[in-house]
CSV table of C-alpha atoms and ligand atoms in Angstrom, one decimal:
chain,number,residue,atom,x,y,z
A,1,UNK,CA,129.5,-95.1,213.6
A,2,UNK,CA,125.9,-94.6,214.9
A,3,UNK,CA,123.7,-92.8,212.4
A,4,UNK,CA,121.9,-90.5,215.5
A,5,UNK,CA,119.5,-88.0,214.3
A,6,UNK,CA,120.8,-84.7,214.6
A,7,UNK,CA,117.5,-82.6,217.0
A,8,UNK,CA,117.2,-79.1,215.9
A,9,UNK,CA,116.0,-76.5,218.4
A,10,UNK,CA,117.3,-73.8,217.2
A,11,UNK,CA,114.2,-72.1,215.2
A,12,UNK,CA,114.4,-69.2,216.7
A,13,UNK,CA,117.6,-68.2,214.6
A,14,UNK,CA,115.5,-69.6,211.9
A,15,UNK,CA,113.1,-72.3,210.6
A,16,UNK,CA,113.0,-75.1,207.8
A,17,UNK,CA,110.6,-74.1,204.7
A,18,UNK,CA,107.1,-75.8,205.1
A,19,UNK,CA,107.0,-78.6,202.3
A,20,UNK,CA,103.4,-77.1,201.4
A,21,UNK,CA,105.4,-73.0,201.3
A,22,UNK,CA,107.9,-74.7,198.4
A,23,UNK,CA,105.3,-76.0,196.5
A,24,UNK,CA,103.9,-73.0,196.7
A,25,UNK,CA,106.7,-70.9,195.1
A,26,UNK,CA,107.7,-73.7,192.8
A,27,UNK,CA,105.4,-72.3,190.0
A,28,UNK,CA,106.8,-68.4,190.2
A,29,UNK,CA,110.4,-69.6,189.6
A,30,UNK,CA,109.1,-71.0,186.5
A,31,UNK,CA,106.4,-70.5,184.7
A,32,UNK,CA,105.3,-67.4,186.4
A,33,UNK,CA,108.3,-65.4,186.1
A,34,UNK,CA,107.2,-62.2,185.1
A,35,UNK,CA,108.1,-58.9,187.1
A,36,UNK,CA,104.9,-58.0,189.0
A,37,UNK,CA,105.7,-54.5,188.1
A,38,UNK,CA,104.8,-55.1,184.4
A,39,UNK,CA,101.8,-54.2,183.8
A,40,UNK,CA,101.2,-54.6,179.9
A,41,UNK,CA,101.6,-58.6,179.7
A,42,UNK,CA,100.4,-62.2,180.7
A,43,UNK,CA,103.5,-62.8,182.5
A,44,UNK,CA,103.6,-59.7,184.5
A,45,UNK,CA,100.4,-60.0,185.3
A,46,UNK,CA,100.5,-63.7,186.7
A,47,UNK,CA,103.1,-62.2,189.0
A,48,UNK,CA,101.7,-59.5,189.9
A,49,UNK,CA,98.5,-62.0,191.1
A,50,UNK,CA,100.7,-63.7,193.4
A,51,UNK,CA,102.1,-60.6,194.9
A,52,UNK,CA,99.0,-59.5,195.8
A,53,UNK,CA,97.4,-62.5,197.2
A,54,UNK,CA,100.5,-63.6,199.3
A,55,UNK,CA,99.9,-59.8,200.4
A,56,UNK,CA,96.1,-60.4,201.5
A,57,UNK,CA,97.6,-64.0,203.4
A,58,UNK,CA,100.4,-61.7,205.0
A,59,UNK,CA,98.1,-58.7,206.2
A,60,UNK,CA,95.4,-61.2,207.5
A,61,UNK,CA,97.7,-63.0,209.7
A,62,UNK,CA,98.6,-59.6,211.4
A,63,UNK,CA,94.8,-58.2,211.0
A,64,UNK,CA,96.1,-55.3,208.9
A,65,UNK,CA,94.5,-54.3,205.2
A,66,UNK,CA,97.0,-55.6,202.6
A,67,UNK,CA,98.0,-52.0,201.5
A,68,UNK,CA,99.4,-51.4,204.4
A,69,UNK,CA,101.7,-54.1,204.0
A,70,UNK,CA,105.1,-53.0,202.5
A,71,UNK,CA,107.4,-56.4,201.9
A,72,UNK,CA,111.4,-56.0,202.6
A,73,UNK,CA,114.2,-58.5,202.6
A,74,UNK,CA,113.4,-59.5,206.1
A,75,UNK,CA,113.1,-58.1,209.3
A,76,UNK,CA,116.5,-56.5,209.9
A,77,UNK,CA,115.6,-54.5,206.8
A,78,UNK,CA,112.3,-53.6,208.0
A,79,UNK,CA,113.5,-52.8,211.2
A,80,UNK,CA,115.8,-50.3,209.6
A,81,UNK,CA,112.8,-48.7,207.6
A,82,UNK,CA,110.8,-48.6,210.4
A,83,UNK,CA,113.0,-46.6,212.3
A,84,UNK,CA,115.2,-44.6,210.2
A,85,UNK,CA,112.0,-44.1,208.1
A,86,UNK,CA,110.2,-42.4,210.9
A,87,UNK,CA,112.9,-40.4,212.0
A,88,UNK,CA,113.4,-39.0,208.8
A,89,UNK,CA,109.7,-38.4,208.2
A,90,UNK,CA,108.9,-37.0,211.9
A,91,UNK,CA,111.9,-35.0,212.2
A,92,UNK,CA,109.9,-31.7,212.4
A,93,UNK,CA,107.7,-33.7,215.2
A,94,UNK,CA,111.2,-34.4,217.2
A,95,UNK,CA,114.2,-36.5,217.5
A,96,UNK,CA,113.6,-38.9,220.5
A,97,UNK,CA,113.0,-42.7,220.8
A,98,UNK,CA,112.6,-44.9,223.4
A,99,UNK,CA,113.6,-48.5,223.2
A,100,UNK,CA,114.4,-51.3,225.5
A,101,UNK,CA,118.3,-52.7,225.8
A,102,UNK,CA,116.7,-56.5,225.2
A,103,UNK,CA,115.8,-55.4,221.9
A,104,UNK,CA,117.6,-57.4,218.7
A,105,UNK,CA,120.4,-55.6,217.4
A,106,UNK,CA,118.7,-54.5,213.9
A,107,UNK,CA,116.6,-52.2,216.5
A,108,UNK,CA,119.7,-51.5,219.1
A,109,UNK,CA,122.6,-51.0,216.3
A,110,UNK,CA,120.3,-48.8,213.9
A,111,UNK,CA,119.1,-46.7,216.8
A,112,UNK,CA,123.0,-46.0,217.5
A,113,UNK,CA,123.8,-45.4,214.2
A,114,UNK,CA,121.1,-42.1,214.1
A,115,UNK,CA,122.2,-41.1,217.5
A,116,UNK,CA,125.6,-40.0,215.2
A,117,UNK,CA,122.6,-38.3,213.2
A,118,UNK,CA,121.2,-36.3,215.9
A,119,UNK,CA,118.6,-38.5,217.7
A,120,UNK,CA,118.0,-38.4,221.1
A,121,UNK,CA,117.9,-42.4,222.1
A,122,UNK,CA,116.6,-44.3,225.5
A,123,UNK,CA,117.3,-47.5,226.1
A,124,UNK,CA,115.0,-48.6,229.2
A,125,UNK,CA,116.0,-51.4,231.1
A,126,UNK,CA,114.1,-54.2,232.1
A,127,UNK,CA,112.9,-56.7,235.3
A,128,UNK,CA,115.0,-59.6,236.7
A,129,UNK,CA,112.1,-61.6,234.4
A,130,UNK,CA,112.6,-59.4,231.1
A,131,UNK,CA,109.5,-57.5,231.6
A,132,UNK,CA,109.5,-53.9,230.7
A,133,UNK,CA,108.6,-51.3,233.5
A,134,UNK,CA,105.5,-49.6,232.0
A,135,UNK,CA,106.0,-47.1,234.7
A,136,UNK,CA,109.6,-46.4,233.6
A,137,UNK,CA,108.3,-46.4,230.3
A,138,UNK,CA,105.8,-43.8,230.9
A,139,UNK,CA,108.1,-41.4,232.5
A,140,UNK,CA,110.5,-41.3,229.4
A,141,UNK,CA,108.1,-40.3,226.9
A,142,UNK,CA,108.8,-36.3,226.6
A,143,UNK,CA,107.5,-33.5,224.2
A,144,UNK,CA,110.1,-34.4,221.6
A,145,UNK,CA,109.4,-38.3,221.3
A,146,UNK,CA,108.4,-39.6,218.4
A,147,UNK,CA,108.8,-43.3,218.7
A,148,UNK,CA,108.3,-46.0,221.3
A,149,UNK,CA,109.9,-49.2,219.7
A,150,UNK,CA,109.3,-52.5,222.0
A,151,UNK,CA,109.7,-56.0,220.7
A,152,UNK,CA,106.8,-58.0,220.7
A,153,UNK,CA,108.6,-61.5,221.8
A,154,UNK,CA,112.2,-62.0,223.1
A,155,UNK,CA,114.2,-64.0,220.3
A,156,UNK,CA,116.6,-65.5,223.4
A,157,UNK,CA,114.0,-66.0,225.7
A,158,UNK,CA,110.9,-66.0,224.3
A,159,UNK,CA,109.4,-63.2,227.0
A,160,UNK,CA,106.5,-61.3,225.5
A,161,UNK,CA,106.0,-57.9,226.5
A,162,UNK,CA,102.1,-55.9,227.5
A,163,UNK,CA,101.5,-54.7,224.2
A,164,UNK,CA,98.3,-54.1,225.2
A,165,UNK,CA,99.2,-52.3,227.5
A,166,UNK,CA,102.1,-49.9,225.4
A,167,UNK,CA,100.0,-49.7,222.9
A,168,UNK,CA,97.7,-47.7,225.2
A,169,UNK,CA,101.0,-45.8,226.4
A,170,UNK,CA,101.7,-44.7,223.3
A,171,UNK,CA,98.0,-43.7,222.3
A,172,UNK,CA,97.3,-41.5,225.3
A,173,UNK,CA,101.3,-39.8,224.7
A,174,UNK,CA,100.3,-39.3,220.8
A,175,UNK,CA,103.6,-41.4,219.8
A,176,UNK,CA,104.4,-44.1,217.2
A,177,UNK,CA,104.6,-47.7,218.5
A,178,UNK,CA,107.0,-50.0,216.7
A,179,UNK,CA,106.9,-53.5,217.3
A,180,UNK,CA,109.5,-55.9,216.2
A,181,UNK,CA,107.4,-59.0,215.9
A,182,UNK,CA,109.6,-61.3,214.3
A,183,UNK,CA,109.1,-64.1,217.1
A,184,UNK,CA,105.7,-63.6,217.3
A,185,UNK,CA,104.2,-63.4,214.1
A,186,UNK,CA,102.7,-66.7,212.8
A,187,UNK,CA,102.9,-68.1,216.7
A,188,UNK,CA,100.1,-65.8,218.6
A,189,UNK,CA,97.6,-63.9,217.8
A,190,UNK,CA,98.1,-60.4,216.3
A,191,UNK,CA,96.2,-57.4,216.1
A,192,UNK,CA,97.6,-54.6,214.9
A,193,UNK,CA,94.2,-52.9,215.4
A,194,UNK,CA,93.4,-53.9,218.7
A,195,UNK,CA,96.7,-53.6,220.1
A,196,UNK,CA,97.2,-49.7,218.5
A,197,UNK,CA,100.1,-50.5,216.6
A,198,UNK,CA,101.8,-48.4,214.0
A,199,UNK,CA,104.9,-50.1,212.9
A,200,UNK,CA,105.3,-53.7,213.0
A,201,UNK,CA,108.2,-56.1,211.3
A,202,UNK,CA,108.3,-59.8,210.6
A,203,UNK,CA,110.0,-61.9,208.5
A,204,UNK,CA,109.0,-65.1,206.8
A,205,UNK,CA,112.0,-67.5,207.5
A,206,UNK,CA,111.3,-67.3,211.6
A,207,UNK,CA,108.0,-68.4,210.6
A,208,UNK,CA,108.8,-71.6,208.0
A,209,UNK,CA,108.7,-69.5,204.7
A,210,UNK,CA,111.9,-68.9,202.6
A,211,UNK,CA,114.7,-66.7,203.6
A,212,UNK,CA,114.9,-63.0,202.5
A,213,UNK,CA,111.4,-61.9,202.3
A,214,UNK,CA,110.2,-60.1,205.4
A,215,UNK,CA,107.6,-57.4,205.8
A,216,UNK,CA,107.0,-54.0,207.3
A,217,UNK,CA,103.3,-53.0,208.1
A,218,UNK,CA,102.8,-49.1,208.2
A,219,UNK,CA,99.2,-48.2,209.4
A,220,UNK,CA,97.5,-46.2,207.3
A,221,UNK,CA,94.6,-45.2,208.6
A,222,UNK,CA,93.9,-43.5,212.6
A,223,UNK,CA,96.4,-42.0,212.0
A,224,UNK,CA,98.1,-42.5,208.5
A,225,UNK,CA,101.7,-42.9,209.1
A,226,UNK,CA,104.9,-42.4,206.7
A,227,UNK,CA,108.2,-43.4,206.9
A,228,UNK,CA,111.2,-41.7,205.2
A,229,UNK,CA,112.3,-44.5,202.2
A,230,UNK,CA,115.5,-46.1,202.6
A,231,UNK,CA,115.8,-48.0,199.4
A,232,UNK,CA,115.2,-45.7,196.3
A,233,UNK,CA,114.8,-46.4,192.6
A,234,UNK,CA,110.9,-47.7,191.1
A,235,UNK,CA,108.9,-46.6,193.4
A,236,UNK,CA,107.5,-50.1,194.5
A,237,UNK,CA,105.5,-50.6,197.4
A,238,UNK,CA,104.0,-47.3,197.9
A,239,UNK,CA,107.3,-46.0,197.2
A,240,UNK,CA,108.4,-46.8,200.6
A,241,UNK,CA,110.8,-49.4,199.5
A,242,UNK,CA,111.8,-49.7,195.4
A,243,UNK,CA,113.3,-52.9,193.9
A,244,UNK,CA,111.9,-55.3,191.7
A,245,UNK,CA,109.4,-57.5,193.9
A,246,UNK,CA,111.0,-61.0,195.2
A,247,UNK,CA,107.7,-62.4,193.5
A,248,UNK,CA,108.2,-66.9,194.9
A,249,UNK,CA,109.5,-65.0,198.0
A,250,UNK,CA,106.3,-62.9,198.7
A,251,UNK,CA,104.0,-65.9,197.5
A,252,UNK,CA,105.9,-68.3,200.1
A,253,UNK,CA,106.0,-65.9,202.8
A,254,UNK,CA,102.1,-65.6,202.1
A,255,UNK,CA,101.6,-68.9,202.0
A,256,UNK,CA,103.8,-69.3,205.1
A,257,UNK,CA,101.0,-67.3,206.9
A,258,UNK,CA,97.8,-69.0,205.8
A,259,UNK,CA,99.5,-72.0,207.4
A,260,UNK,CA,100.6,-70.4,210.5
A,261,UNK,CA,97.5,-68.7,211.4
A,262,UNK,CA,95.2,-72.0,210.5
A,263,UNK,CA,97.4,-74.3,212.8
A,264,UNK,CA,98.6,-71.7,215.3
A,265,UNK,CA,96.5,-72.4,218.3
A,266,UNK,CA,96.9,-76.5,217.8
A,267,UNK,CA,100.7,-76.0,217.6
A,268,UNK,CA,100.8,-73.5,220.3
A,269,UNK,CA,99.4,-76.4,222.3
A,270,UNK,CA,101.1,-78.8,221.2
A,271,UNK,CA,104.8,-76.8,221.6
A,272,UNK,CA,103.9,-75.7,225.1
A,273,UNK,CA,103.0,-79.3,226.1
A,274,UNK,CA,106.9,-80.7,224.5
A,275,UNK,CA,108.8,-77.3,225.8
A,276,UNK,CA,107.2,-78.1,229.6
A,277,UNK,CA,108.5,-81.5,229.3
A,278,UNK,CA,111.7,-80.5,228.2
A,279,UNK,CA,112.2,-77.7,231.0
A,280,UNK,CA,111.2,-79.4,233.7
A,281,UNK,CA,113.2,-82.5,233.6
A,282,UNK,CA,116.4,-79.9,232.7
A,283,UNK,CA,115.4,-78.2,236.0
A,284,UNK,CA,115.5,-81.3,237.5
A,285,UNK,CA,119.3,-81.2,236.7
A,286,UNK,CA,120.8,-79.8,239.8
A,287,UNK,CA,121.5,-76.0,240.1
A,288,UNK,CA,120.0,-75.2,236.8
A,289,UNK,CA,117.9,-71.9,236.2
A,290,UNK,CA,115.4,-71.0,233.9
A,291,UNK,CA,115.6,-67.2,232.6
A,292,UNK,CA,112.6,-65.1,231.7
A,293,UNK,CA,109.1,-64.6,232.6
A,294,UNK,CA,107.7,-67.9,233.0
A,295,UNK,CA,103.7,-66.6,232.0
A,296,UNK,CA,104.2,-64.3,229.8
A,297,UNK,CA,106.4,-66.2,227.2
A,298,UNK,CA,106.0,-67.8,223.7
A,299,UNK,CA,105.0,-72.0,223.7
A,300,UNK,CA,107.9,-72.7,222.2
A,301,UNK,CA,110.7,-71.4,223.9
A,302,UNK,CA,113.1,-72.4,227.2
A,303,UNK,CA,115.9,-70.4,227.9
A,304,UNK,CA,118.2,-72.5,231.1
A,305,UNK,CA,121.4,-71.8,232.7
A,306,UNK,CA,123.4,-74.6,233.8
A,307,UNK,CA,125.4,-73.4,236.7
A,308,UNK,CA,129.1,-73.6,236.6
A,309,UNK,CA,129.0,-75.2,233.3
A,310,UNK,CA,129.9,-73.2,229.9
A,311,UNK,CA,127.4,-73.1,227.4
A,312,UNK,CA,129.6,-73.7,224.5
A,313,UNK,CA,131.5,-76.4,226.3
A,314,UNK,CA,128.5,-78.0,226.9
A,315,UNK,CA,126.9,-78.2,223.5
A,316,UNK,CA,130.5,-79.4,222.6
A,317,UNK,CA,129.5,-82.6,224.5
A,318,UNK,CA,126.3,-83.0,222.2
A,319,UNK,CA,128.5,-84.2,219.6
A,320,UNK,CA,126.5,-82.5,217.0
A,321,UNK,CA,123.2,-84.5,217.6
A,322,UNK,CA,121.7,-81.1,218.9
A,323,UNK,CA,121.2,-77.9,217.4
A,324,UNK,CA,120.6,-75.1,220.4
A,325,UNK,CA,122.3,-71.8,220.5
A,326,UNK,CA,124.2,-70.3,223.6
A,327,UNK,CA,124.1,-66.5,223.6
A,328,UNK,CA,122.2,-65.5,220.5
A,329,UNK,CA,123.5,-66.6,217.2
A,330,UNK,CA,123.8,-63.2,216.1
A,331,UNK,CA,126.7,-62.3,218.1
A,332,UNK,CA,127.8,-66.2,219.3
A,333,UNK,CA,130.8,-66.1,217.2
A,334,UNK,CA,132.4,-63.8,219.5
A,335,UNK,CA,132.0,-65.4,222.9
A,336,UNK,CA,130.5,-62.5,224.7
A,337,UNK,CA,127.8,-63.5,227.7
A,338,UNK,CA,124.4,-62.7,226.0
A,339,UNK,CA,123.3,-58.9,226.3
A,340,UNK,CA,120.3,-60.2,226.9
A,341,UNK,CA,120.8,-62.5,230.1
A,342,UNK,CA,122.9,-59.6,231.5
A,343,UNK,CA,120.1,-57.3,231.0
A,344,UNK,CA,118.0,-59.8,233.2
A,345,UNK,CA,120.5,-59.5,235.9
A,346,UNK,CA,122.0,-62.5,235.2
A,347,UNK,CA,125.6,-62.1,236.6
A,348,UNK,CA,128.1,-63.2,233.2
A,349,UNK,CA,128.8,-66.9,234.7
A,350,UNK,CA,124.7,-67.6,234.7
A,351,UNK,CA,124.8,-65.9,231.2
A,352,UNK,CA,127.5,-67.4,229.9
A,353,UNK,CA,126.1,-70.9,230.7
A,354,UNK,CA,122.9,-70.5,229.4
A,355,UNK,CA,121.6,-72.2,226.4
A,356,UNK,CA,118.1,-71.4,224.0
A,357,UNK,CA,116.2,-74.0,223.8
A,358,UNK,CA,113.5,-73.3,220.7
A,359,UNK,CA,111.3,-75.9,219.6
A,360,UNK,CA,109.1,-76.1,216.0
A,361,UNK,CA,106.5,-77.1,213.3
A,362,UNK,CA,109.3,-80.1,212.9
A,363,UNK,CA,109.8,-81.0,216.6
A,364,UNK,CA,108.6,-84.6,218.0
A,365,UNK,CA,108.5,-86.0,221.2
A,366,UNK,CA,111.6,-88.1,220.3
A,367,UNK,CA,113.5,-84.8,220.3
A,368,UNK,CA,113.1,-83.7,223.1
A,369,UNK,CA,113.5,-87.3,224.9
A,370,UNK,CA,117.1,-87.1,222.9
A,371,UNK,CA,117.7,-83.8,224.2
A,372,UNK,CA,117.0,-84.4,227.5
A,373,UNK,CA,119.3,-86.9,227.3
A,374,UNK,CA,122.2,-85.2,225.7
A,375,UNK,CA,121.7,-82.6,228.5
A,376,UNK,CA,121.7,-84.8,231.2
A,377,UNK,CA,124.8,-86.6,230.0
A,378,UNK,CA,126.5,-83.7,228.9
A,379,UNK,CA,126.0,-81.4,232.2
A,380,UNK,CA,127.3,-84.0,234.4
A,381,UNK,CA,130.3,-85.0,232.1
A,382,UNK,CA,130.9,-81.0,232.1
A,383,UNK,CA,130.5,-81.1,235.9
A,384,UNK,CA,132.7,-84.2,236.5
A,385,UNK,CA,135.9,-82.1,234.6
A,386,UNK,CA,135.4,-79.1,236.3
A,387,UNK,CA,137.5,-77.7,239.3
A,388,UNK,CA,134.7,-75.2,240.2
A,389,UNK,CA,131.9,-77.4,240.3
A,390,UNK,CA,134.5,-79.7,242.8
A,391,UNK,CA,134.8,-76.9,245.1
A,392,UNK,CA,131.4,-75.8,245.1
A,393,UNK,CA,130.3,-79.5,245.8
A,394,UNK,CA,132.6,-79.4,248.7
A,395,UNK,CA,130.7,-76.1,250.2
A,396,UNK,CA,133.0,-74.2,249.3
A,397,UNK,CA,131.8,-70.6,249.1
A,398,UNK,CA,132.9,-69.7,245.8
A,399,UNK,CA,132.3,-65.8,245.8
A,400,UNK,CA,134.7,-65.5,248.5
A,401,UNK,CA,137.5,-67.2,246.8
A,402,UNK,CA,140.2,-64.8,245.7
A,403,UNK,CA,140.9,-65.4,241.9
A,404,UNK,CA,144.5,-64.8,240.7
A,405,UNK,CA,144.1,-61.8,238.3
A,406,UNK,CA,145.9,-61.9,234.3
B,501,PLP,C1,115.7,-63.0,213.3
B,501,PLP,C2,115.3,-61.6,213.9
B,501,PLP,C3,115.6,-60.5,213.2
B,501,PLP,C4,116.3,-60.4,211.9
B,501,PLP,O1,115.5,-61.0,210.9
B,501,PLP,P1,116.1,-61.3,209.4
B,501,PLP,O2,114.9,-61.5,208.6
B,501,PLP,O3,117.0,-62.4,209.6
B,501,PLP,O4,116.8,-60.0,209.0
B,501,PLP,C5,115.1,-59.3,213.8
B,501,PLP,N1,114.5,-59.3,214.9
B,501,PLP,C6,114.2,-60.4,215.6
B,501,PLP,C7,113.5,-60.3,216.9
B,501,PLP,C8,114.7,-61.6,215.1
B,501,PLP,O5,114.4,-62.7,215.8
């Protein structure tokens, strides 16, 4: 049997560790493995050194002051503080948030779960291209909201909203703005300050640091803003999130950000450059789409749908030599057409043949010559099997084909 590389790009669901973040960590696993919370010893205080320096690496990449960085377990965590926390703190302020329905479900499942709490929750739609309708943005804010939470990038498509642009929203309406920048932090440039941002969330494994370390910035200054703690116990972190500090976790997600902002604008080049190879010899493939906003999107990201072709039969075909992700991985296991495609417009055969294509730190151009290849092979070997794709080569108009019904 052929020993063929196996091509990963798939780091949107998450990325290796940076060989330079491990080395990194190595030493607060060993010999540094006070509690950074102890403050009357050597070893507590060595730990308590890297806290706060991976805290000045992690505020820097987001231009935010390190005390306003409060570290979780990752972002699905800090999304959860972020908006149960200001719910709970604003609740005198009101009870309604807006949102978008192509947000990731730590920000769609918790806003449900405190709509059975009493808040009043929209869910915007957005454009055929994944972009938010500032307009119909504007027109929802009302006396009562208190939160406007919009993700910065698209994990599925890599679309990347006008923050800019809702940050001004949300500064002339006097209302929070949560960002869930889990995509984009460590890839573009962030400004919390320019952009008027109050709430933002990240997490360091979408970004090559270790799993289970993510962060939530809280501004704290024009204006100071509070969240409701989720997690109580010690009092850590401001006492806005208590637990014993994840001390080689914090120094690798620090370390993790150094690297990312110091190489971000060469690897942003770079990435785009290998992702517009890759998408325009797949759109070469005939009837193929590609979903999203094709400006305003991260470097590193294609999302295609390969008509009349299922995406999970298709990556079937790659015989494991390529890592992708149909749907999002989050909610793959169950089969359903991405939410997010559908969202877009995309009628469920064009979602459910779509596949993520997200490159990284770790991608060469060999990759993506392989995946081309795989693709090529594998649509037309999908395409040669399938009755559908027959009929529709025959000119056949398929939508007016009566299906039997079960
Ligand atoms: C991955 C991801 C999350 C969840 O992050 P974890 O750190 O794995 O909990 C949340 N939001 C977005 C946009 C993501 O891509």
């Amino acid at each position: 049997m052929s020993q063929k590389k196996i091509v990963y790009l798939d780091n949107n669901a998450t990325t290796p560790v940076d060989p330079r973040v491990v080395e990194a960590m190595l030493p607060y696993f060993t010999e540094h493995y006070g509690n950074a919370a102890s403050r009357n010893h050597p070893y507590g205080w060595a730990a308590e050194e890297g806290v706060d320096y991976g805290r000045k690496q992690v505020a820097k990449l987001i231009g935010a002051s390190p005390k306003e960085i409060i570290f979780t377990s990752g972002a699905t965590e800090s999304d959860n503080l972020a908006i149960k926390g200001v719910f709970e703190m604003y609740s005198r302020k009101g009870n309604h948030i807006i949102t978008v329905n192509t947000e990731h479900k730590a920000v769609l499942d918790t806003c449900k779960a405190l709509e059975k709490k009493g808040a009043e929750v929209t869910y915007l739609s957005v454009k055929n291209d994944g972009m938010l309708d500032l307009e119909e943005l504007k027109a929802a804010i009302q006396p009562n909201t208190i939160m406007v939470a919009v993700m910065w990038a698209n994990n599925e498509t890599g679309v990347i909203q006008d923050m800019e642009a809702i940050g001004k929203i949300c500064a002339d309406a006097g209302v929070l703005f949560f960002t869930d920048a889990t995509q984009a932090a460590g890839k573009v440039p962030i400004d919390v300050n320019k952009i008027g941002i109050h709430l933002l969330a990240m997490s360091a494994h979408k970004m090559y640091g270790p799993k289970g370390i993510g962060a939530l910035y809280v501004r704290r200054r024009n204006p100071r803003v509070k969240v409701t703690a989720q997690m109580h116990g010690g009092g850590h972190e401001r006492g806005m999130r208590s637990g014993t500090l994840n001390v080689p976790g914090i120094v690798g997600f620090g370390k993790a950000a150094e690297i990312a902002l110091a190489e971000m604008e060469t690897e942003a080049q770079r990435l785009a450059k290998l992702r517009d190879r890759l998408e325009t010899e797949l759109l070469k493939i005939e009837e193929t789409y590609l979903n999203g906003n094709r400006q305003n999107r991260m470097p590193h990201v294609t999302n295609i749908s390969f008509k009349h072709v299922e995406g999970e039969g298709l990556m079937m075909t790659f015989n494991k030599h390529l890592s992708v992700s149909s749907g999002s991985a989050c909610t793959s296991a169950s089969l359903e057409p991405s939410y997010v495609l559908l969202a877009y417009g995309l009628g469920s055969d064009l979602a459910h043949s779509s596949i993520r294509f997200s490159l990284g730190r770790f991608t060469t151009e060999e990759d993506i010559d392989l995946a081309i290849e795989e693709l090529k092979r594998g649509t037309q070997h999908m395409r040669d099997l399938s009755p559908i794709w027959e009929m529709y080569k025959e000119g056949i108009d398929l939508d007016s084909v009566k299906w039997s019904e079960h």
